[in-house]
Amino acid sequence: MPQGWWRVAELLKANKVKFYPLQHDTVIQVEVYKIEEYKSSPRPYEKHHPNSQVKTSITTQNISFRKGDLYIPMNQVANRYLMEVLEPAAPDSFFAWNFFDSVLGQKEGYSAYAFEDIAADYLQSHPALRTALHEDRSKDTILARSAAQQLDYVYNHSPWTEPAYKRYPVYRVR
């Protein structure tokens, strides 16, 4: 877990979880969760707007970690607690209680008028994405009717998309 999530680190420490800062910058192959869908409660509960119905996708990636980022081993007394609070879809996870909501805000984007030509060229040179878009349009009438959503689709499947957007900041080492 990146070191910037100090509120989560404090809660882990308060619950006697053992974790260790990395001693130097390194690249580690990890499982990466992406938040695909979630519902946020319209009413606050205990000063939070709990997230529920969380659906994730998981990919394996090489991620660069910095000196001081936290390694949290699972072979410890607190492993049950760790599963409840670090798995994003768990009902009492830190994600459910809004500790990681900042990953849900997209910070980068594009101008539609400028990206249209780039997207068209990108689809032309990436036939697999063009085929996937065509298949998804045939299954989703809203996507099929919306040029803006199709442009978003290309952007979100391109190298220009923001990699941290909806990427859960806790990784699993296999």
PDB file of N, CA and C in Angstrom, residues 80-125:
ATOM      1  N   ARG A  80      -7.553 -12.123   9.599  1.00  0.00           N
ATOM      2  CA  ARG A  80      -9.014 -12.036   9.393  1.00  0.00           C
ATOM      3  C   ARG A  80      -9.444 -10.565   9.302  1.00  0.00           C
ATOM      4  N   TYR A  81      -8.932  -9.758  10.210  1.00  0.00           N
ATOM      5  CA  TYR A  81      -9.214  -8.321  10.192  1.00  0.00           C
ATOM      6  C   TYR A  81      -8.759  -7.709   8.871  1.00  0.00           C
ATOM      7  N   LEU A  82      -7.579  -8.082   8.419  1.00  0.00           N
ATOM      8  CA  LEU A  82      -7.048  -7.544   7.165  1.00  0.00           C
ATOM      9  C   LEU A  82      -7.952  -7.883   5.990  1.00  0.00           C
ATOM     10  N   MET A  83      -8.463  -9.092   5.945  1.00  0.00           N
ATOM     11  CA  MET A  83      -9.369  -9.480   4.855  1.00  0.00           C
ATOM     12  C   MET A  83     -10.649  -8.644   4.897  1.00  0.00           C
ATOM     13  N   GLU A  84     -11.137  -8.346   6.078  1.00  0.00           N
ATOM     14  CA  GLU A  84     -12.380  -7.578   6.215  1.00  0.00           C
ATOM     15  C   GLU A  84     -12.202  -6.110   5.831  1.00  0.00           C
ATOM     16  N   VAL A  85     -11.024  -5.555   6.074  1.00  0.00           N
ATOM     17  CA  VAL A  85     -10.854  -4.118   5.834  1.00  0.00           C
ATOM     18  C   VAL A  85     -10.112  -3.781   4.545  1.00  0.00           C
ATOM     19  N   LEU A  86      -9.328  -4.712   4.016  1.00  0.00           N
ATOM     20  CA  LEU A  86      -8.540  -4.391   2.816  1.00  0.00           C
ATOM     21  C   LEU A  86      -9.133  -4.915   1.521  1.00  0.00           C
ATOM     22  N   GLU A  87     -10.003  -5.923   1.570  1.00  0.00           N
ATOM     23  CA  GLU A  87     -10.653  -6.403   0.348  1.00  0.00           C
ATOM     24  C   GLU A  87     -11.736  -5.391  -0.028  1.00  0.00           C
ATOM     25  N   PRO A  88     -11.652  -4.775  -1.200  1.00  0.00           N
ATOM     26  CA  PRO A  88     -12.543  -3.655  -1.518  1.00  0.00           C
ATOM     27  C   PRO A  88     -14.034  -3.983  -1.520  1.00  0.00           C
ATOM     28  N   ALA A  89     -14.407  -5.216  -1.826  1.00  0.00           N
ATOM     29  CA  ALA A  89     -15.827  -5.573  -1.889  1.00  0.00           C
ATOM     30  C   ALA A  89     -16.388  -6.028  -0.543  1.00  0.00           C
ATOM     31  N   ALA A  90     -15.540  -6.149   0.459  1.00  0.00           N
ATOM     32  CA  ALA A  90     -16.023  -6.573   1.780  1.00  0.00           C
ATOM     33  C   ALA A  90     -16.916  -5.476   2.376  1.00  0.00           C
ATOM     34  N   PRO A  91     -17.998  -5.857   3.045  1.00  0.00           N
ATOM     35  CA  PRO A  91     -18.949  -4.855   3.535  1.00  0.00           C
ATOM     36  C   PRO A  91     -18.376  -3.862   4.547  1.00  0.00           C
ATOM     37  N   ASP A  92     -17.357  -4.243   5.283  1.00  0.00           N
ATOM     38  CA  ASP A  92     -16.752  -3.327   6.245  1.00  0.00           C
ATOM     39  C   ASP A  92     -15.346  -2.900   5.842  1.00  0.00           C
ATOM     40  N   SER A  93     -15.080  -2.941   4.563  1.00  0.00           N
ATOM     41  CA  SER A  93     -13.745  -2.568   4.086  1.00  0.00           C
ATOM     42  C   SER A  93     -13.505  -1.072   4.213  1.00  0.00           C
ATOM     43  N   PHE A  94     -12.251  -0.701   4.177  1.00  0.00           N
ATOM     44  CA  PHE A  94     -11.908   0.714   4.172  1.00  0.00           C
ATOM     45  C   PHE A  94     -12.493   1.401   2.930  1.00  0.00           C
ATOM     46  N   PHE A  95     -12.635   0.671   1.829  1.00  0.00           N
ATOM     47  CA  PHE A  95     -13.280   1.261   0.653  1.00  0.00           C
ATOM     48  C   PHE A  95     -14.754   1.528   0.944  1.00  0.00           C
ATOM     49  N   ALA A  96     -15.435   0.573   1.589  1.00  0.00           N
ATOM     50  CA  ALA A  96     -16.852   0.753   1.920  1.00  0.00           C
ATOM     51  C   ALA A  96     -17.058   1.976   2.812  1.00  0.00           C
ATOM     52  N   TRP A  97     -16.081   2.251   3.682  1.00  0.00           N
ATOM     53  CA  TRP A  97     -16.193   3.367   4.627  1.00  0.00           C
ATOM     54  C   TRP A  97     -15.503   4.635   4.132  1.00  0.00           C
ATOM     55  N   ASN A  98     -15.273   4.736   2.831  1.00  0.00           N
ATOM     56  CA  ASN A  98     -14.817   5.962   2.166  1.00  0.00           C
ATOM     57  C   ASN A  98     -13.370   6.365   2.410  1.00  0.00           C
ATOM     58  N   PHE A  99     -12.534   5.497   2.918  1.00  0.00           N
ATOM     59  CA  PHE A  99     -11.143   5.875   3.138  1.00  0.00           C
ATOM     60  C   PHE A  99     -10.360   5.998   1.832  1.00  0.00           C
ATOM     61  N   PHE A 100     -10.849   5.364   0.764  1.00  0.00           N
ATOM     62  CA  PHE A 100     -10.141   5.393  -0.513  1.00  0.00           C
ATOM     63  C   PHE A 100     -10.940   6.101  -1.610  1.00  0.00           C
ATOM     64  N   ASP A 101     -11.916   6.918  -1.235  1.00  0.00           N
ATOM     65  CA  ASP A 101     -12.775   7.554  -2.233  1.00  0.00           C
ATOM     66  C   ASP A 101     -12.025   8.459  -3.206  1.00  0.00           C
ATOM     67  N   SER A 102     -10.859   8.947  -2.843  1.00  0.00           N
ATOM     68  CA  SER A 102     -10.157   9.842  -3.768  1.00  0.00           C
ATOM     69  C   SER A 102      -9.756   9.142  -5.064  1.00  0.00           C
ATOM     70  N   VAL A 103      -9.676   7.811  -5.082  1.00  0.00           N
ATOM     71  CA  VAL A 103      -9.364   7.116  -6.339  1.00  0.00           C
ATOM     72  C   VAL A 103     -10.542   7.138  -7.301  1.00  0.00           C
ATOM     73  N   LEU A 104     -11.718   7.516  -6.803  1.00  0.00           N
ATOM     74  CA  LEU A 104     -12.922   7.537  -7.638  1.00  0.00           C
ATOM     75  C   LEU A 104     -13.064   8.827  -8.427  1.00  0.00           C
ATOM     76  N   GLY A 105     -12.246   9.801  -8.128  1.00  0.00           N
ATOM     77  CA  GLY A 105     -12.303  11.070  -8.840  1.00  0.00           C
ATOM     78  C   GLY A 105     -11.309  11.102  -9.979  1.00  0.00           C
ATOM     79  N   GLN A 106     -11.810  11.236 -11.186  1.00  0.00           N
ATOM     80  CA  GLN A 106     -10.922  11.284 -12.342  1.00  0.00           C
ATOM     81  C   GLN A 106     -10.283  12.668 -12.425  1.00  0.00           C
ATOM     82  N   LYS A 107      -8.978  12.706 -12.502  1.00  0.00           N
ATOM     83  CA  LYS A 107      -8.252  13.969 -12.516  1.00  0.00           C
ATOM     84  C   LYS A 107      -7.798  14.381 -13.909  1.00  0.00           C
ATOM     85  N   GLU A 108      -7.684  13.434 -14.787  1.00  0.00           N
ATOM     86  CA  GLU A 108      -7.257  13.700 -16.157  1.00  0.00           C
ATOM     87  C   GLU A 108      -8.439  13.492 -17.096  1.00  0.00           C
ATOM     88  N   GLY A 109      -8.334  14.006 -18.287  1.00  0.00           N
ATOM     89  CA  GLY A 109      -9.407  13.834 -19.244  1.00  0.00           C
ATOM     90  C   GLY A 109      -8.957  14.239 -20.633  1.00  0.00           C
ATOM     91  N   TYR A 110      -9.912  14.602 -21.460  1.00  0.00           N
ATOM     92  CA  TYR A 110      -9.614  14.976 -22.837  1.00  0.00           C
ATOM     93  C   TYR A 110     -10.670  15.964 -23.310  1.00  0.00           C
ATOM     94  N   SER A 111     -10.337  16.674 -24.351  1.00  0.00           N
ATOM     95  CA  SER A 111     -11.304  17.540 -25.027  1.00  0.00           C
ATOM     96  C   SER A 111     -11.866  16.739 -26.200  1.00  0.00           C
ATOM     97  N   ALA A 112     -13.171  16.603 -26.237  1.00  0.00           N
ATOM     98  CA  ALA A 112     -13.805  15.765 -27.245  1.00  0.00           C
ATOM     99  C   ALA A 112     -13.420  16.178 -28.663  1.00  0.00           C
ATOM    100  N   TYR A 113     -13.453  17.481 -28.935  1.00  0.00           N
ATOM    101  CA  TYR A 113     -13.154  17.916 -30.302  1.00  0.00           C
ATOM    102  C   TYR A 113     -11.718  17.598 -30.704  1.00  0.00           C
ATOM    103  N   ALA A 114     -10.799  17.624 -29.739  1.00  0.00           N
ATOM    104  CA  ALA A 114      -9.400  17.325 -30.052  1.00  0.00           C
ATOM    105  C   ALA A 114      -9.144  15.817 -30.097  1.00  0.00           C
ATOM    106  N   PHE A 115      -9.887  15.051 -29.284  1.00  0.00           N
ATOM    107  CA  PHE A 115      -9.623  13.622 -29.169  1.00  0.00           C
ATOM    108  C   PHE A 115     -10.314  12.798 -30.258  1.00  0.00           C
ATOM    109  N   GLU A 116     -11.327  13.337 -30.901  1.00  0.00           N
ATOM    110  CA  GLU A 116     -12.065  12.563 -31.906  1.00  0.00           C
ATOM    111  C   GLU A 116     -11.160  12.018 -33.003  1.00  0.00           C
ATOM    112  N   ASP A 117     -10.312  12.862 -33.560  1.00  0.00           N
ATOM    113  CA  ASP A 117      -9.414  12.412 -34.630  1.00  0.00           C
ATOM    114  C   ASP A 117      -8.366  11.430 -34.104  1.00  0.00           C
ATOM    115  N   ILE A 118      -7.869  11.696 -32.907  1.00  0.00           N
ATOM    116  CA  ILE A 118      -6.886  10.790 -32.292  1.00  0.00           C
ATOM    117  C   ILE A 118      -7.530   9.427 -32.060  1.00  0.00           C
ATOM    118  N   ALA A 119      -8.771   9.428 -31.550  1.00  0.00           N
ATOM    119  CA  ALA A 119      -9.479   8.170 -31.285  1.00  0.00           C
ATOM    120  C   ALA A 119      -9.729   7.398 -32.574  1.00  0.00           C
ATOM    121  N   ALA A 120     -10.116   8.108 -33.626  1.00  0.00           N
ATOM    122  CA  ALA A 120     -10.365   7.448 -34.914  1.00  0.00           C
ATOM    123  C   ALA A 120      -9.087   6.794 -35.432  1.00  0.00           C
ATOM    124  N   ASP A 121      -7.963   7.503 -35.352  1.00  0.00           N
ATOM    125  CA  ASP A 121      -6.679   6.936 -35.771  1.00  0.00           C
ATOM    126  C   ASP A 121      -6.293   5.749 -34.901  1.00  0.00           C
ATOM    127  N   TYR A 122      -6.534   5.866 -33.589  1.00  0.00           N
ATOM    128  CA  TYR A 122      -6.185   4.796 -32.660  1.00  0.00           C
ATOM    129  C   TYR A 122      -7.009   3.541 -32.961  1.00  0.00           C
ATOM    130  N   LEU A 123      -8.293   3.707 -33.204  1.00  0.00           N
ATOM    131  CA  LEU A 123      -9.132   2.560 -33.561  1.00  0.00           C
ATOM    132  C   LEU A 123      -8.684   1.927 -34.878  1.00  0.00           C
ATOM    133  N   GLN A 124      -8.263   2.767 -35.820  1.00  0.00           N
ATOM    134  CA  GLN A 124      -7.798   2.261 -37.117  1.00  0.00           C
ATOM    135  C   GLN A 124      -6.560   1.382 -36.952  1.00  0.00           C
ATOM    136  N   SER A 125      -5.670   1.774 -36.051  1.00  0.00           N
ATOM    137  CA  SER A 125      -4.428   1.021 -35.881  1.00  0.00           C
ATOM    138  C   SER A 125      -4.515  -0.054 -34.785  1.00  0.00           C
TER     139      SER A 125
END
